[in-house]
Short mmCIF file of C-alpha atoms in Angstrom, two decimals:
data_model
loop_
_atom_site.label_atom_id
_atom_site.label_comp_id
_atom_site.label_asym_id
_atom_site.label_seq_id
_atom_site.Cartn_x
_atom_site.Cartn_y
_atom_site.Cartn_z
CA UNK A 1 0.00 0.00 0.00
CA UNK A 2 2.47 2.59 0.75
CA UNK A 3 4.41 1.44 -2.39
CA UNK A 4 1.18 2.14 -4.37
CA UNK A 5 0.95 5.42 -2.51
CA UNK A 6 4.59 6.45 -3.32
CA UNK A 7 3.71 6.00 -6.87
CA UNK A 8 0.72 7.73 -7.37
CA UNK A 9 2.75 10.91 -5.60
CA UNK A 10 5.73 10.45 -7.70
CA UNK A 11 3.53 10.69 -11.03
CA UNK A 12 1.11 13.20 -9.51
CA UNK A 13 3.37 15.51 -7.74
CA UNK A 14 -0.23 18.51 -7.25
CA UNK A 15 -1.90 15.67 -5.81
CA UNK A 16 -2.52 15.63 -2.35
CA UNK A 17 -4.08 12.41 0.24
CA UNK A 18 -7.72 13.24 -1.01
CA UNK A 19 -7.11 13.25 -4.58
CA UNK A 20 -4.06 9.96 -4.04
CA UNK A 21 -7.65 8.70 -2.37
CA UNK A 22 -9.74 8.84 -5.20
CA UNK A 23 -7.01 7.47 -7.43
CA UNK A 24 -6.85 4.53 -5.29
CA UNK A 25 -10.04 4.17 -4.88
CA UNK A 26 -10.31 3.41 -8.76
CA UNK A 27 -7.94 1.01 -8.61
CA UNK A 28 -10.39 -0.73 -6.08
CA UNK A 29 -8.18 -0.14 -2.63
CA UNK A 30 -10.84 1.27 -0.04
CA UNK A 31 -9.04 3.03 2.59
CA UNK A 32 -10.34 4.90 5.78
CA UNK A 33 -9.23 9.42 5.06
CA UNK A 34 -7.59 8.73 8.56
CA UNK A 35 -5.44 5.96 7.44
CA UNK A 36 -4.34 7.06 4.44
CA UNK A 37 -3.19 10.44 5.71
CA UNK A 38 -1.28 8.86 8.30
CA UNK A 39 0.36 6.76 5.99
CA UNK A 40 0.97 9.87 3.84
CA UNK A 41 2.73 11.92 6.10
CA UNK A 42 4.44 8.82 7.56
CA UNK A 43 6.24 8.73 3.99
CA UNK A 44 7.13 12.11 4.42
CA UNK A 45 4.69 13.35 1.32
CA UNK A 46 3.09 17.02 0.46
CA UNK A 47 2.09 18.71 -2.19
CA UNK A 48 5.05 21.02 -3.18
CA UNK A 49 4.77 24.81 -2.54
CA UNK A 50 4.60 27.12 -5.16
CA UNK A 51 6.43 29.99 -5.45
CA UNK A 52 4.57 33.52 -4.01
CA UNK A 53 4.31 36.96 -5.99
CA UNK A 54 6.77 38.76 -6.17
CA UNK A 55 6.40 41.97 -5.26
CA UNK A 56 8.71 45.60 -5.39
CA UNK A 57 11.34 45.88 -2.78
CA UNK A 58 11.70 49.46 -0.75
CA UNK A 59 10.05 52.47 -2.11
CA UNK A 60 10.46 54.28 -5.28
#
């Protein structure tokens, strides 16, 4: 299972648990939200952070 997981958040690197949940779901693995976050941050998983805006330094 945590195999699978890795997977499905190597290929879909936006994803986070709840989408990974529906994917797996597809594939026919029912798991519990609770369980499958734990697992998730257990691998040490998140959905990368973007970048912010950038904005003007100081005054002009």
């Amino acid at each position: 299972m945590r195999g699978r997981l890795r997977e499905l958040a190597q290929e879909r690197r936006r994803f986070g648990y709840r989408r990974l949940q529906i994917r797996l779901d597809r594939e026919g693995v029912a798991m519990n939200h609770k369980k499958l976050f734990r697992l998730y941050r257990e691998e040490g998983l998140s959905v990368r952070k973007r970048g912010g805006r950038k904005r003007a330094m100081g005054t002009r």
